[in-house]
Coordinates of C-alpha atoms in Angstrom, one line a residue:
X1 CA -116.6 -66.8 -117.9
X2 CA -112.8 -67.1 -117.1
X3 CA -113.1 -70.1 -119.8
X4 CA -114.6 -68.2 -122.9
X5 CA -111.4 -65.8 -122.2
X6 CA -108.4 -68.2 -121.7
X7 CA -107.7 -68.5 -125.4
X8 CA -107.4 -64.4 -125.8
X9 CA -105.6 -64.6 -122.2
X10 CA -103.2 -66.9 -123.4
X11 CA -102.2 -65.2 -126.5
X12 CA -100.8 -62.4 -124.1
X13 CA -97.8 -64.5 -123.7
X14 CA -97.3 -65.8 -127.1
X15 CA -98.9 -69.0 -125.6
X16 CA -101.4 -71.4 -127.4
X17 CA -104.7 -72.7 -125.3
X18 CA -104.3 -76.3 -125.3
X19 CA -106.4 -77.0 -122.1
X20 CA -109.9 -78.7 -121.8
X21 CA -112.8 -76.7 -122.1
X22 CA -115.0 -79.1 -120.3
X23 CA -112.8 -79.4 -117.1
X24 CA -112.5 -75.2 -116.8
X25 CA -116.4 -75.5 -116.8
X26 CA -116.2 -78.0 -114.6
X27 CA -113.5 -75.9 -112.0
X28 CA -115.9 -72.8 -112.7
X29 CA -119.0 -74.5 -111.7
X30 CA -117.4 -76.3 -108.5
X31 CA -116.6 -72.0 -107.5
X32 CA -120.2 -70.9 -108.5
X33 CA -122.1 -74.0 -106.4
X34 CA -119.3 -73.5 -103.1
X35 CA -120.0 -69.8 -103.4
X36 CA -124.4 -70.1 -103.9
X37 CA -125.7 -68.8 -101.4
X38 CA -129.8 -68.9 -102.4
X39 CA -130.2 -71.6 -100.3
X40 CA -128.8 -74.2 -98.2
X41 CA -125.0 -75.2 -99.3
X42 CA -124.5 -79.0 -97.9
X43 CA -120.6 -78.2 -99.4
X44 CA -119.9 -74.9 -97.4
X45 CA -121.2 -77.0 -94.3
X46 CA -118.8 -79.7 -94.8
X47 CA -116.1 -77.4 -95.6
X48 CA -116.9 -75.1 -93.1
X49 CA -116.3 -78.0 -90.4
X50 CA -113.5 -79.7 -91.7
X51 CA -111.2 -76.4 -91.8
X52 CA -112.4 -76.0 -88.1
X53 CA -111.0 -79.4 -87.2
X54 CA -108.0 -78.4 -89.3
X55 CA -106.8 -75.2 -88.7
X56 CA -107.9 -73.8 -85.1
X57 CA -106.2 -73.6 -82.5
X58 CA -103.4 -74.8 -84.5
X59 CA -99.6 -73.2 -84.3
X60 CA -97.4 -72.1 -87.3
X61 CA -94.1 -71.0 -86.9
X62 CA -90.2 -70.9 -88.2
X63 CA -87.7 -72.0 -86.2
X64 CA -84.7 -69.1 -86.5
X65 CA -83.0 -65.9 -84.9
X66 CA -82.4 -64.3 -88.0
X67 CA -83.8 -60.8 -90.1
X68 CA -85.4 -63.6 -93.2
X69 CA -86.6 -65.3 -90.6
X70 CA -88.4 -62.8 -88.6
X71 CA -89.5 -61.6 -92.1
X72 CA -91.4 -64.2 -93.3
X73 CA -92.8 -65.3 -90.0
X74 CA -95.0 -61.7 -90.4
X75 CA -96.0 -62.9 -93.6
X76 CA -97.1 -66.9 -92.6
X77 CA -98.6 -64.7 -89.7
X78 CA -101.0 -63.0 -92.3
X79 CA -101.3 -66.2 -94.1
X80 CA -102.4 -67.7 -90.7
X81 CA -105.8 -65.9 -90.2
X82 CA -106.7 -66.4 -93.5
X83 CA -105.7 -70.1 -93.4
X84 CA -109.4 -71.2 -92.4
X85 CA -110.8 -69.6 -95.3
X86 CA -107.7 -71.3 -97.7
X87 CA -108.5 -74.8 -96.6
X88 CA -112.6 -74.5 -96.5
X89 CA -112.2 -72.8 -100.3
X90 CA -110.0 -75.9 -101.4
X91 CA -112.7 -78.6 -100.3
X92 CA -115.4 -76.6 -101.5
X93 CA -114.0 -75.8 -105.2
X94 CA -111.8 -78.7 -105.3
X95 CA -108.4 -76.4 -104.8
X96 CA -107.2 -73.1 -103.8
X97 CA -103.8 -71.2 -104.6
X98 CA -101.9 -68.8 -102.3
X99 CA -99.5 -66.7 -104.6
X100 CA -96.6 -64.5 -103.3
X101 CA -95.5 -61.6 -104.9
X102 CA -93.7 -57.8 -104.3
X103 CA -94.2 -55.0 -104.4
X104 CA -92.6 -51.7 -102.7
X105 CA -90.4 -54.2 -101.6
X106 CA -93.1 -56.1 -99.4
X107 CA -94.1 -59.5 -99.9
X108 CA -98.2 -59.8 -100.4
X109 CA -99.8 -63.2 -101.7
X110 CA -103.4 -63.6 -103.4
X111 CA -105.5 -66.0 -102.7
X112 CA -107.5 -67.8 -105.2
X113 CA -109.4 -71.0 -106.7
X114 CA -108.4 -72.8 -108.5
X115 CA -111.1 -72.2 -111.5
X116 CA -108.4 -69.6 -112.1
X117 CA -105.6 -71.7 -112.6
X118 CA -104.9 -72.7 -116.3
X119 CA -102.2 -75.4 -115.9
X120 CA -100.7 -75.3 -118.9
X121 CA -98.1 -77.8 -118.8
X122 CA -97.3 -80.8 -116.1
X123 CA -94.0 -82.9 -115.7
X124 CA -95.4 -85.5 -114.0
X125 CA -97.2 -84.4 -110.6
X126 CA -95.3 -81.3 -111.2
X127 CA -96.6 -78.3 -113.0
X128 CA -93.8 -76.5 -115.5
X129 CA -96.3 -73.5 -117.3
X130 CA -99.3 -72.4 -115.6
X131 CA -101.3 -69.0 -116.4
X132 CA -102.9 -67.6 -113.4
X133 CA -106.0 -65.0 -112.9
X134 CA -104.6 -63.4 -109.8
X135 CA -106.3 -60.5 -109.0
X136 CA -109.3 -58.8 -109.9
X137 CA -110.5 -54.9 -109.1
X138 CA -113.5 -52.9 -109.5
X139 CA -112.8 -49.2 -110.6
X140 CA -115.2 -46.7 -112.0
X141 CA -117.8 -49.5 -112.5
X142 CA -115.2 -51.4 -115.0
X143 CA -113.8 -54.3 -114.3
X144 CA -109.2 -54.5 -114.5
X145 CA -107.9 -58.1 -113.9
X146 CA -103.9 -58.9 -113.0
X147 CA -102.7 -62.0 -115.2
X148 CA -99.9 -63.9 -113.9
X149 CA -98.0 -66.2 -116.5
X150 CA -95.2 -68.7 -114.8
X151 CA -93.0 -71.4 -117.2
X152 CA -90.1 -73.9 -115.5
X153 CA -87.7 -73.9 -117.9
X154 CA -84.4 -76.1 -117.3
X155 CA -83.9 -74.9 -113.9
X156 CA -85.6 -71.4 -114.8
X157 CA -88.6 -69.4 -113.8
X158 CA -89.8 -67.0 -115.7
X159 CA -93.4 -64.3 -114.5
X160 CA -95.0 -62.7 -116.6
X161 CA -97.6 -60.3 -115.8
X162 CA -100.1 -58.5 -118.2
X163 CA -103.5 -56.5 -117.1
X164 CA -107.1 -57.2 -119.4
X165 CA -109.9 -54.3 -118.6
X166 CA -112.5 -57.1 -119.2
X167 CA -110.6 -58.9 -121.8
X168 CA -109.0 -55.8 -123.0
X169 CA -105.1 -55.5 -122.9
X170 CA -103.9 -52.9 -120.9
X171 CA -100.7 -51.6 -119.1
X172 CA -100.5 -52.4 -115.4
X173 CA -100.5 -49.3 -114.4
X174 CA -104.0 -48.1 -115.5
X175 CA -104.3 -49.5 -111.6
X176 CA -102.5 -48.0 -109.5
X177 CA -101.5 -50.5 -107.2
X178 CA -99.8 -52.4 -109.8
X179 CA -97.6 -50.0 -111.8
X180 CA -94.7 -51.5 -109.9
X181 CA -95.2 -55.1 -110.6
X182 CA -92.7 -56.4 -113.0
X183 CA -91.4 -59.2 -114.9
X184 CA -89.2 -61.1 -113.1
X185 CA -86.4 -64.5 -114.1
X186 CA -85.2 -66.2 -111.0
X187 CA -82.5 -69.3 -111.2
X188 CA -82.2 -72.4 -109.6
X189 CA -86.0 -72.8 -109.3
X190 CA -86.9 -76.2 -108.9
X191 CA -90.7 -75.7 -108.6
X192 CA -93.6 -73.5 -108.4
X193 CA -93.7 -70.4 -105.9
X194 CA -97.4 -70.6 -104.8
X195 CA -99.7 -72.7 -102.5
X196 CA -102.0 -75.2 -104.2
X197 CA -103.7 -77.0 -102.0
X198 CA -106.4 -79.4 -103.3
X199 CA -108.9 -81.5 -101.8
X200 CA -108.4 -85.1 -100.7
X201 CA -111.4 -86.3 -102.5
X202 CA -111.2 -88.9 -105.6
X203 CA -112.2 -87.2 -108.8
X204 CA -112.4 -90.9 -109.6
X205 CA -110.8 -90.3 -113.4
X206 CA -107.2 -90.6 -114.9
X207 CA -105.7 -86.9 -115.0
X208 CA -106.2 -85.3 -111.8
X209 CA -104.6 -82.3 -112.6
X210 CA -107.0 -79.9 -110.4
X211 CA -109.4 -80.9 -107.3
X212 CA -112.7 -82.1 -106.7
X213 CA -114.7 -80.9 -103.6
X214 CA -115.3 -82.6 -101.3
X215 CA -119.3 -83.4 -102.0
X216 CA -118.2 -84.3 -105.1
X217 CA -120.5 -87.1 -106.8
X218 CA -122.6 -86.8 -103.8
X219 CA -125.9 -84.5 -106.1
X220 CA -128.5 -86.8 -105.6
X221 CA -128.3 -86.9 -101.9
X222 CA -128.2 -84.1 -101.5
X223 CA -131.0 -83.6 -103.6
X224 CA -132.8 -85.9 -102.2
X225 CA -131.9 -84.3 -98.5
X226 CA -133.4 -81.5 -100.2
X227 CA -136.6 -82.7 -101.4
X228 CA -137.0 -83.8 -97.1
X229 CA -136.5 -80.9 -96.0
X230 CA -139.4 -79.2 -98.0
X231 CA -141.6 -81.8 -97.7
X232 CA -141.4 -81.1 -93.8
X233 CA -141.7 -76.7 -94.5
X234 CA -144.8 -78.0 -96.6
X235 CA -146.2 -80.1 -94.4
X236 CA -145.6 -77.4 -91.7
X237 CA -147.0 -75.0 -93.6
X238 CA -150.2 -76.5 -94.3
X239 CA -150.7 -77.4 -90.0
X240 CA -153.4 -75.1 -89.7
X241 CA -155.2 -74.8 -85.2
X242 CA -158.3 -73.1 -85.5
X243 CA -160.9 -73.3 -82.7
X244 CA -164.2 -73.7 -85.1
X245 CA -167.1 -72.3 -83.7
X246 CA -170.9 -72.6 -84.5
X247 CA -171.9 -69.6 -87.1
X248 CA -174.4 -68.5 -84.0
X249 CA -171.3 -67.3 -82.1
X250 CA -170.8 -64.6 -84.7
X251 CA -173.4 -62.5 -84.4
X252 CA -174.9 -59.9 -82.2
X253 CA -173.2 -58.3 -78.7
X254 CA -169.2 -59.7 -78.0
X255 CA -169.5 -61.9 -81.4
X256 CA -166.4 -63.3 -82.0
X257 CA -164.2 -61.9 -84.6
X258 CA -164.7 -63.6 -88.2
X259 CA -160.8 -64.0 -89.0
X260 CA -157.6 -65.2 -87.7
X261 CA -158.0 -68.2 -85.0
X262 CA -161.6 -69.0 -85.0
X263 CA -163.5 -70.2 -87.9
X264 CA -167.3 -70.4 -88.3
X265 CA -168.7 -74.3 -89.0
X266 CA -172.2 -75.9 -87.9
X267 CA -171.1 -77.6 -84.0
X268 CA -174.5 -78.9 -83.7
X269 CA -176.9 -78.6 -81.0
X270 CA -174.2 -80.3 -77.8
X271 CA -171.2 -77.8 -78.7
X272 CA -170.0 -74.5 -79.3
X273 CA -166.7 -75.3 -80.5
X274 CA -164.2 -77.4 -81.7
X275 CA -160.6 -77.5 -81.4
X276 CA -159.4 -78.7 -84.7
X277 CA -154.7 -79.1 -84.7
X278 CA -154.2 -82.6 -87.1
X279 CA -150.6 -83.8 -86.3
X280 CA -147.9 -84.2 -88.8
X281 CA -145.7 -87.0 -89.7
X282 CA -142.4 -85.0 -88.0
X283 CA -141.3 -88.3 -86.4
X284 CA -140.8 -90.7 -89.9
X285 CA -139.8 -87.2 -91.5
X286 CA -136.7 -85.8 -89.0
X287 CA -136.0 -89.8 -88.6
X288 CA -136.2 -89.8 -92.6
X289 CA -134.2 -86.8 -92.9
X290 CA -131.6 -87.7 -90.2
X291 CA -131.0 -90.6 -92.2
X292 CA -130.4 -88.9 -95.3
X293 CA -127.9 -86.8 -93.7
X294 CA -126.1 -89.7 -91.9
X295 CA -125.9 -91.2 -95.7
X296 CA -124.2 -87.8 -97.2
X297 CA -121.8 -87.7 -94.3
X298 CA -120.8 -91.9 -95.2
X299 CA -120.7 -90.7 -98.9
X300 CA -118.2 -88.2 -98.3
X301 CA -115.8 -90.2 -95.9
X302 CA -116.6 -88.7 -92.3
X303 CA -118.2 -89.8 -88.9
X304 CA -121.5 -88.8 -87.7
X305 CA -121.6 -85.1 -86.1
X306 CA -121.2 -82.8 -88.9
X307 CA -124.7 -83.0 -90.1
X308 CA -126.2 -85.3 -87.6
X309 CA -125.9 -85.7 -83.8
X310 CA -123.0 -88.0 -82.7
X311 CA -124.1 -91.4 -81.4
X312 CA -123.3 -90.6 -77.9
X313 CA -120.7 -88.8 -75.6
X314 CA -117.7 -90.5 -75.7
X315 CA -116.6 -92.0 -72.1
X316 CA -113.0 -91.8 -73.2
X317 CA -109.7 -91.0 -75.4
X318 CA -110.2 -94.5 -76.8
X319 CA -114.0 -94.3 -77.7
X320 CA -113.6 -90.8 -78.4
X321 CA -111.4 -91.7 -81.7
X322 CA -112.8 -94.7 -82.6
X323 CA -116.5 -92.4 -83.1
X324 CA -114.2 -90.0 -85.1
X325 CA -111.4 -91.9 -86.9
X326 CA -113.2 -91.3 -90.8
X327 CA -113.5 -87.4 -89.7
X328 CA -110.2 -87.2 -88.3
X329 CA -108.9 -89.8 -91.1
X330 CA -109.8 -86.9 -93.5
X331 CA -107.8 -84.1 -91.5
X332 CA -105.2 -85.6 -91.4
X333 CA -104.6 -85.9 -94.9
X334 CA -105.6 -82.4 -95.1
X335 CA -102.9 -81.4 -92.7
X336 CA -100.5 -83.6 -94.5
X337 CA -101.0 -81.6 -98.0
X338 CA -101.4 -78.4 -96.2
X339 CA -97.9 -78.9 -94.1
X340 CA -96.0 -79.5 -97.9
X341 CA -98.0 -76.7 -99.7
X342 CA -97.4 -74.2 -96.7
X343 CA -93.1 -75.5 -96.9
X344 CA -94.3 -74.2 -100.7
X345 CA -95.3 -71.0 -100.0
X346 CA -92.2 -70.4 -97.4
X347 CA -90.3 -71.7 -100.2
X348 CA -91.7 -69.3 -102.3
X349 CA -90.9 -66.1 -100.6
X350 CA -87.4 -67.1 -100.0
X351 CA -86.7 -67.2 -103.4
X352 CA -88.7 -64.0 -103.7
X353 CA -86.8 -62.4 -100.9
X354 CA -83.3 -63.3 -102.6
X355 CA -84.0 -62.4 -105.8
X356 CA -85.6 -58.9 -104.5
X357 CA -82.5 -58.6 -101.9
X358 CA -85.3 -57.8 -99.2
X359 CA -83.3 -58.9 -96.3
X360 CA -79.8 -61.3 -95.5
X361 CA -80.4 -65.2 -96.1
X362 CA -81.1 -67.1 -93.3
X363 CA -81.8 -70.2 -92.0
X364 CA -85.1 -71.5 -91.1
X365 CA -87.6 -74.5 -90.4
X366 CA -90.9 -74.7 -90.8
X367 CA -93.0 -76.5 -87.3
X368 CA -96.6 -76.9 -86.8
X369 CA -98.3 -77.5 -83.7
X370 CA -101.4 -79.3 -85.0
X371 CA -104.5 -79.4 -82.3
X372 CA -105.9 -82.9 -81.6
X373 CA -108.6 -81.5 -79.3
X374 CA -111.5 -82.6 -81.3
X375 CA -110.4 -86.4 -80.3
X376 CA -108.4 -85.9 -77.7
X377 CA -109.6 -85.3 -74.0
X378 CA -107.3 -83.5 -72.1
X379 CA -107.3 -84.0 -69.1
X380 CA -106.0 -87.6 -69.8
X381 CA -103.4 -86.5 -71.6
X382 CA -102.3 -84.2 -68.9
X383 CA -102.1 -86.8 -66.4
X384 CA -100.4 -89.1 -69.0
X385 CA -98.0 -86.9 -69.0
X386 CA -97.3 -85.9 -65.9
X387 CA -96.7 -89.3 -65.3
X388 CA -94.2 -90.0 -67.1
X389 CA -92.4 -86.9 -65.8
X390 CA -92.7 -88.6 -62.4
X391 CA -91.5 -91.9 -63.7
X392 CA -88.2 -90.0 -65.6
X393 CA -89.3 -90.7 -68.8
X394 CA -90.1 -87.6 -70.6
X395 CA -88.5 -84.1 -68.8
X396 CA -90.1 -81.1 -67.7
X397 CA -89.4 -79.2 -70.0
X398 CA -91.4 -81.4 -72.3
X399 CA -94.2 -80.6 -70.0
X400 CA -94.4 -77.7 -70.0
X401 CA -94.2 -77.6 -74.1
X402 CA -97.7 -78.8 -73.2
X403 CA -98.8 -75.9 -71.6
X404 CA -97.3 -73.3 -73.9
X405 CA -96.7 -75.3 -77.2
X406 CA -95.0 -72.1 -78.8
X407 CA -92.2 -72.8 -76.8
X408 CA -89.1 -74.4 -78.2
X409 CA -87.7 -77.3 -75.8
X410 CA -84.7 -74.4 -74.8
X411 CA -86.9 -72.2 -74.3
X412 CA -88.9 -74.4 -72.0
X413 CA -86.1 -76.1 -70.1
X414 CA -84.9 -72.0 -70.1
X415 CA -88.1 -71.0 -68.2
X416 CA -87.8 -74.0 -65.3
X417 CA -84.2 -72.6 -64.5
X418 CA -85.4 -69.2 -64.4
X419 CA -88.5 -70.8 -61.9
X420 CA -86.2 -73.0 -59.9
X421 CA -83.3 -70.1 -59.7
X422 CA -86.3 -67.5 -58.1
X423 CA -88.6 -70.1 -56.5
X424 CA -86.3 -73.0 -55.3
X425 CA -88.5 -76.4 -54.0
X426 CA -88.3 -77.0 -50.6
X427 CA -86.2 -80.2 -51.5
X428 CA -83.5 -77.8 -53.1
X429 CA -83.2 -75.0 -50.2
X430 CA -82.3 -77.9 -47.6
X431 CA -80.1 -79.9 -49.4
X432 CA -82.0 -82.9 -49.6

């Protein structure tokens, strides 16, 4: 739908359409495929599984105590609740954006997939001109769209907003929530004010303005898996166990029912009943299915364990890491990109806070404590930390941080000092 509207939408911002119809069409197809709920969706399976590894049990914090930091931390907390969705959609559709904006002196954000982004111009890897369909609302059975246009020029950022009902221009005030949104111009800006997380999969093209789904290039393998699944269902459907009974058993008092489990046959003189339960090729079919699923995992670049069962129950942390190395490599790539893009998002919120004078300027630093439990044995790691502390190579505060990762090193040490003061050890009491 969007690819047919871009030319008209760009004219609202006095711009000419110069995009690639094929590229825009592919982005829309990726999103439609990811959102398809009528069949088994392997793209969604891989996207959700990897998003779990990337986000679950990880902590996202801003280090600082001023009012600006506390305000931005609240925004980051709200985004953190939806971060799994952001990662999953970026992997499933190729890319996902989180776009902050200010309305009524408060920071909000939109989450949109890359099919709603039109990159008009780039300088190297940097986007310097783009248009986004930021929000879609249905009112009185009519579709309203809010469009945001971003232009970066000579260190100045120009953000303009327009609204349409379908493709017909209307005032932003037509939708009450948009009435306070105004065009703005901000100086001393060197990047676009939003998060754009792209899938780490190579699109195998020279132009990588947009990302591609995690299952890009795997259509043939997915088709074969679905054919095998249909074959299994067909064979199970054709397998019909029944008891064949001689025709004389269906007549007279106490006769067998003429439908259901019993069927009429000519059993002969020696037998009144005969059970028919033909075997199906379940073992060979499931072996074929598992081999096809393993091949799909290899094509995507993950380790076993997403569609298939792990090869073994891993005995130690080194064995676990080796077995999950491919999956961890993808997770690590995603986390690196996510850290950079979250930094961009917080910086964008900071720029908007300055422009709208929401809070006094502050000093903060983004800290992410990634969770590694899917490749690490927590018991082994804890014992290693205990040994390190007993030998004097790490501090007690570092040991406490393992249990309380949300604490800074200073906070951990302060807590230890308080515990020691209130509950001194025997050695401290007797002076040893």
